[in-house]
Each structure stands twice: as structure tokens, then as C-alpha cells.
PDB file of C-alpha atoms in Angstrom:
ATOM      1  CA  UNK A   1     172.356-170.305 149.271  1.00  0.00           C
ATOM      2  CA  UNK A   2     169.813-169.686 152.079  1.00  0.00           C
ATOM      3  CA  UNK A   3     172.018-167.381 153.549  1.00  0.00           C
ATOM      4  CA  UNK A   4     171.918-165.280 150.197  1.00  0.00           C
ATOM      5  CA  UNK A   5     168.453-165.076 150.053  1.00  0.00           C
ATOM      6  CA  UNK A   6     167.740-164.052 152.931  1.00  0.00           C
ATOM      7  CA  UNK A   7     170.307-161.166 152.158  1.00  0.00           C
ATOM      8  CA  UNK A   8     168.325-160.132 149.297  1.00  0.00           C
ATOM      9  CA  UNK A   9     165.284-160.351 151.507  1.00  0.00           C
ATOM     10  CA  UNK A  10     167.018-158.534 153.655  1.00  0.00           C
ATOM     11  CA  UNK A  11     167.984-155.956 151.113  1.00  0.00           C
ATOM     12  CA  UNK A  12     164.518-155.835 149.226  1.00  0.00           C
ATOM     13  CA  UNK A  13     162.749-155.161 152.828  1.00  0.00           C
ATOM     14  CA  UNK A  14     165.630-151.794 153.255  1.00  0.00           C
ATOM     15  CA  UNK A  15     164.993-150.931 149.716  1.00  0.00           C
ATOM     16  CA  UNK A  16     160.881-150.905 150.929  1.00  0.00           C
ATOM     17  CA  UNK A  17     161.515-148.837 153.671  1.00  0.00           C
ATOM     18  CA  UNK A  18     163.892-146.590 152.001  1.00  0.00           C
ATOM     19  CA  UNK A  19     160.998-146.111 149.005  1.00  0.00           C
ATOM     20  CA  UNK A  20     158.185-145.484 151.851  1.00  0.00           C
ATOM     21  CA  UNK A  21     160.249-143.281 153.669  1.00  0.00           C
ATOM     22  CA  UNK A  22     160.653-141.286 150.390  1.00  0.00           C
ATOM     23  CA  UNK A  23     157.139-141.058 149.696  1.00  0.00           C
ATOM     24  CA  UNK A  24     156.551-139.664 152.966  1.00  0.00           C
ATOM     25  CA  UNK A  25     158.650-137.203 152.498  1.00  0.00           C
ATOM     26  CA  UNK A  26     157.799-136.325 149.738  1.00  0.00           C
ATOM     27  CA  UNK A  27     154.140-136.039 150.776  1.00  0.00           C
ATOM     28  CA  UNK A  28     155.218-134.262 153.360  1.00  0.00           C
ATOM     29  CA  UNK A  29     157.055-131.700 151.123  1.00  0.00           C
ATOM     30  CA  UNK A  30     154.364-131.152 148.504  1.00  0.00           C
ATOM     31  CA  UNK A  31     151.622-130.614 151.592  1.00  0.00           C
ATOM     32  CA  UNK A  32     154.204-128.448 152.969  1.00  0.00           C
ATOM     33  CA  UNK A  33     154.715-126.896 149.159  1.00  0.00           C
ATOM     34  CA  UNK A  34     150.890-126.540 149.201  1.00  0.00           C
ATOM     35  CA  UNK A  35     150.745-124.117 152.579  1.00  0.00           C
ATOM     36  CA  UNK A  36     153.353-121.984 150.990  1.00  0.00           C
ATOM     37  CA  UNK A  37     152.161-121.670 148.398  1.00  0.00           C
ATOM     38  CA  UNK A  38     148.663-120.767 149.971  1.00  0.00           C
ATOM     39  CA  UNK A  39     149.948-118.416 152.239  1.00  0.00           C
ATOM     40  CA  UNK A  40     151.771-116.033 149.302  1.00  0.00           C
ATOM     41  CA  UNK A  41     148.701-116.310 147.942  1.00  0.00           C
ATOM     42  CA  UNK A  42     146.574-115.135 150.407  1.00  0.00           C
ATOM     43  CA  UNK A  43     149.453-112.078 151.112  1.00  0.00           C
ATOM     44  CA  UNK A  44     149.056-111.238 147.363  1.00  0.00           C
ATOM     45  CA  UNK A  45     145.580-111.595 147.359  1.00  0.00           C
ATOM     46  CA  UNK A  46     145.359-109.426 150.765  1.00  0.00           C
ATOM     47  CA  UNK A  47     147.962-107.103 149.055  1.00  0.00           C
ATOM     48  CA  UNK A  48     146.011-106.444 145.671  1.00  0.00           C
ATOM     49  CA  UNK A  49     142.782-105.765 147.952  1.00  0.00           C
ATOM     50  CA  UNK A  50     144.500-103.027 150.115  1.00  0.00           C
ATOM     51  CA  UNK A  51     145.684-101.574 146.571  1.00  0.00           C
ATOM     52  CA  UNK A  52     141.950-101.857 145.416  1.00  0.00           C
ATOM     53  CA  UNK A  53     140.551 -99.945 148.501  1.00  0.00           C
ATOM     54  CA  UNK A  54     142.923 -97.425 148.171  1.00  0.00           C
ATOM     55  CA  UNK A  55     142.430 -96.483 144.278  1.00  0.00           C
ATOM     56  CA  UNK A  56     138.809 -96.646 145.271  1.00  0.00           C
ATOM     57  CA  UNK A  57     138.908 -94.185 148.011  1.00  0.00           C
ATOM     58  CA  UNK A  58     141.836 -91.819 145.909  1.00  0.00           C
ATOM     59  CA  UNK A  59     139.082 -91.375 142.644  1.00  0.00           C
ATOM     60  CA  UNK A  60     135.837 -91.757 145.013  1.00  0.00           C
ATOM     61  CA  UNK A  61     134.853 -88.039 144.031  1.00  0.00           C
ATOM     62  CA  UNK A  62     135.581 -88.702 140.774  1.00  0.00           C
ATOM     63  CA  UNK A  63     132.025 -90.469 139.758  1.00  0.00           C
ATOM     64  CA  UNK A  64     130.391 -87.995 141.804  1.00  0.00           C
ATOM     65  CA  UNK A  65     132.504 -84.697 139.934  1.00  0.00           C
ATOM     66  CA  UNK A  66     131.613 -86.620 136.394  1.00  0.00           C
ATOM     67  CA  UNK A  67     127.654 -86.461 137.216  1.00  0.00           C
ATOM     68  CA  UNK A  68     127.440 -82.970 138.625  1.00  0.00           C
ATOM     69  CA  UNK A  69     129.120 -81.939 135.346  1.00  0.00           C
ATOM     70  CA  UNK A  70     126.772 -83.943 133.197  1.00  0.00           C
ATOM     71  CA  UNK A  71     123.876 -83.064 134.872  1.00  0.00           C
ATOM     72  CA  UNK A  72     125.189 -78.697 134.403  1.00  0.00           C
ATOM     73  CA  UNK A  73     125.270 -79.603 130.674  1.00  0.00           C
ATOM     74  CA  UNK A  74     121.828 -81.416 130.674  1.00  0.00           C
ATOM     75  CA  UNK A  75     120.417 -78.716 132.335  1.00  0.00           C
ATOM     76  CA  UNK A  76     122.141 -75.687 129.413  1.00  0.00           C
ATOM     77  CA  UNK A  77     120.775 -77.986 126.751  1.00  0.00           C
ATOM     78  CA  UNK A  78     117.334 -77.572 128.169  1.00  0.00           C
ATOM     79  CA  UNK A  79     117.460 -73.834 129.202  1.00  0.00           C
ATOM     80  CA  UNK A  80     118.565 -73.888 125.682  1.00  0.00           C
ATOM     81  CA  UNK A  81     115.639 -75.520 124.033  1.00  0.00           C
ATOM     82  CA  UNK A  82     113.347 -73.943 126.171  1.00  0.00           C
ATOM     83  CA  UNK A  83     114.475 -70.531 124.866  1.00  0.00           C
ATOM     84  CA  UNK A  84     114.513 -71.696 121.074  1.00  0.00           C
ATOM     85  CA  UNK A  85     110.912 -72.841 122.245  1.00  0.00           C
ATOM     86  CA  UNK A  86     109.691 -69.732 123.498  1.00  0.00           C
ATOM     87  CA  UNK A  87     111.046 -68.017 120.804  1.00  0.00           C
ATOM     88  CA  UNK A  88     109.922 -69.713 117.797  1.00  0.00           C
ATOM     89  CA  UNK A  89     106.359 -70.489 119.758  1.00  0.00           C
ATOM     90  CA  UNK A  90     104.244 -67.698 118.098  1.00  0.00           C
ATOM     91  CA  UNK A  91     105.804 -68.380 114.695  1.00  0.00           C
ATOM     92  CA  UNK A  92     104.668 -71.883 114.778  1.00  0.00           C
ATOM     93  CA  UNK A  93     101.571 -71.440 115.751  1.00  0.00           C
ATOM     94  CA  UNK A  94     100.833 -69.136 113.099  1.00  0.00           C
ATOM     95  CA  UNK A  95     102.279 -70.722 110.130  1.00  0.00           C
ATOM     96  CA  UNK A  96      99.381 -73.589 111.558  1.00  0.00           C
ATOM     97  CA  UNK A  97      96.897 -71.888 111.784  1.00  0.00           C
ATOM     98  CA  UNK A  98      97.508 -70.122 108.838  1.00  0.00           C
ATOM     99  CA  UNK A  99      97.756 -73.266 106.717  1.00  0.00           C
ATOM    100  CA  UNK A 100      94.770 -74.673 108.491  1.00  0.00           C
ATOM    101  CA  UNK A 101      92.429 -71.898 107.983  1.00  0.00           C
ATOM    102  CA  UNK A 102      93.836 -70.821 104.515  1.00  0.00           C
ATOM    103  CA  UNK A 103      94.684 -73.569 102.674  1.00  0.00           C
ATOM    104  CA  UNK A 104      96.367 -73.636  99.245  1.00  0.00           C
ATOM    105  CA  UNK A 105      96.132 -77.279  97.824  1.00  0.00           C
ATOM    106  CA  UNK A 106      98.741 -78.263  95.340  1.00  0.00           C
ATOM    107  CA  UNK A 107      99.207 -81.431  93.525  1.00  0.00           C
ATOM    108  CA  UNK A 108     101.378 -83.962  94.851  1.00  0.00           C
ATOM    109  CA  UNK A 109     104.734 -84.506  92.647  1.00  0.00           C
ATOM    110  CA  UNK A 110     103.825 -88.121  92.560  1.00  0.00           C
ATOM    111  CA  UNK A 111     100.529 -87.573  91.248  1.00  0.00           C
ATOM    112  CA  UNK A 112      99.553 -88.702  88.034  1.00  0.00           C
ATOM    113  CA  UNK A 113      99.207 -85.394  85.568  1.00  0.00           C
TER     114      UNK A 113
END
């Protein structure tokens, strides 16, 4: 009977080692699991930045083409205005001073009658 229990001593102190041995392993795995994994994704990260740099430098003129246009168009809309302005000036001017030196009051439609 001693003899048998010390077999299953035996036998429960291999099982122990077996089990600790396995969870070193497997420790060791996921760490190793862990640098993999870190290094694809610093090579994808590295990847998508080199992509990044060059759509940035392929449409850099872009931004630059897009203001230059906006700023031709701002300045037609004001050459425009300003020659509407110049040419409607005198008219304006007149039709005020005529209604401020001439007046012809008129009732208001809201005004009681």
C-alpha cells in the first residue's frame, strides 16, 4: 500500500511538472504571439504612413491650385460690383437727393383712413 502511494505521489508530482511546463510554454508562446503581432503592426502602421506621405506630396498643389482659383473669382465678383457701383453711382445719388429735397408725402397703407 505504501508503495502505491508513493506511486501516485510520484505520478501527481510528473503531472505538476508536466502542467508548469505547459504554462510556460504557453507564456512563452502568447509573449512570443504578442511581438508578432507588434511587429506586423508596426510594418502596417509604417506602411500606411509611407502611403500617407506620398498622397500628400502627389495632391500638395492641389490646395494651393483650389485658392488661386477662388481668390480669381473673388476678385471678378468685385471688379464686378465695383463697375455696377460706378455705374449706378450718379443715379442713386440723385433719386436721394431728389426725394430729400422734394418730397411727396403719401399716406402709409396701414394708416387709418
Amino acid at each position: 500500500m505504501s508503495s502505491g502511494i508513493q506511486s501516485l505521489l510520484k505520478t501527481e508530482k510528473e503531472a505538476a511538472e508536466i502542467v508548469n511546463e505547459s504554462r510556460k510554454y504557453r507564456t512563452q508562446r502568447l509573449k512570443s504571439a504578442k511581438q508578432d503581432a507588434q511587429g506586423e503592426i508596426d510594418a502596417y502602421k509604417k506602411k500606411k504612413e509611407q502611403e500617407l506621405k506620398a498622397y500628400e506630396k502627389e495632391h500638395e498643389g492641389l490646395n494651393e491650385q483650389i485658392d488661386k482659383e477662388a481668390d480669381a473669382q473673388v476678385e471678378k465678383e468685385l471688379t464686378n460690383i465695383k463697375a455696377k457701383y460706378a455705374e449706378k453711382k450718379e443715379a442713386v445719388i440723385k433719386l436721394l437727393v431728389g426725394a430729400t429735397v422734394k418730397p411727396t408725402p403719401e399716406l402709409h397703407i396701414n394708416a387709418a383712413k
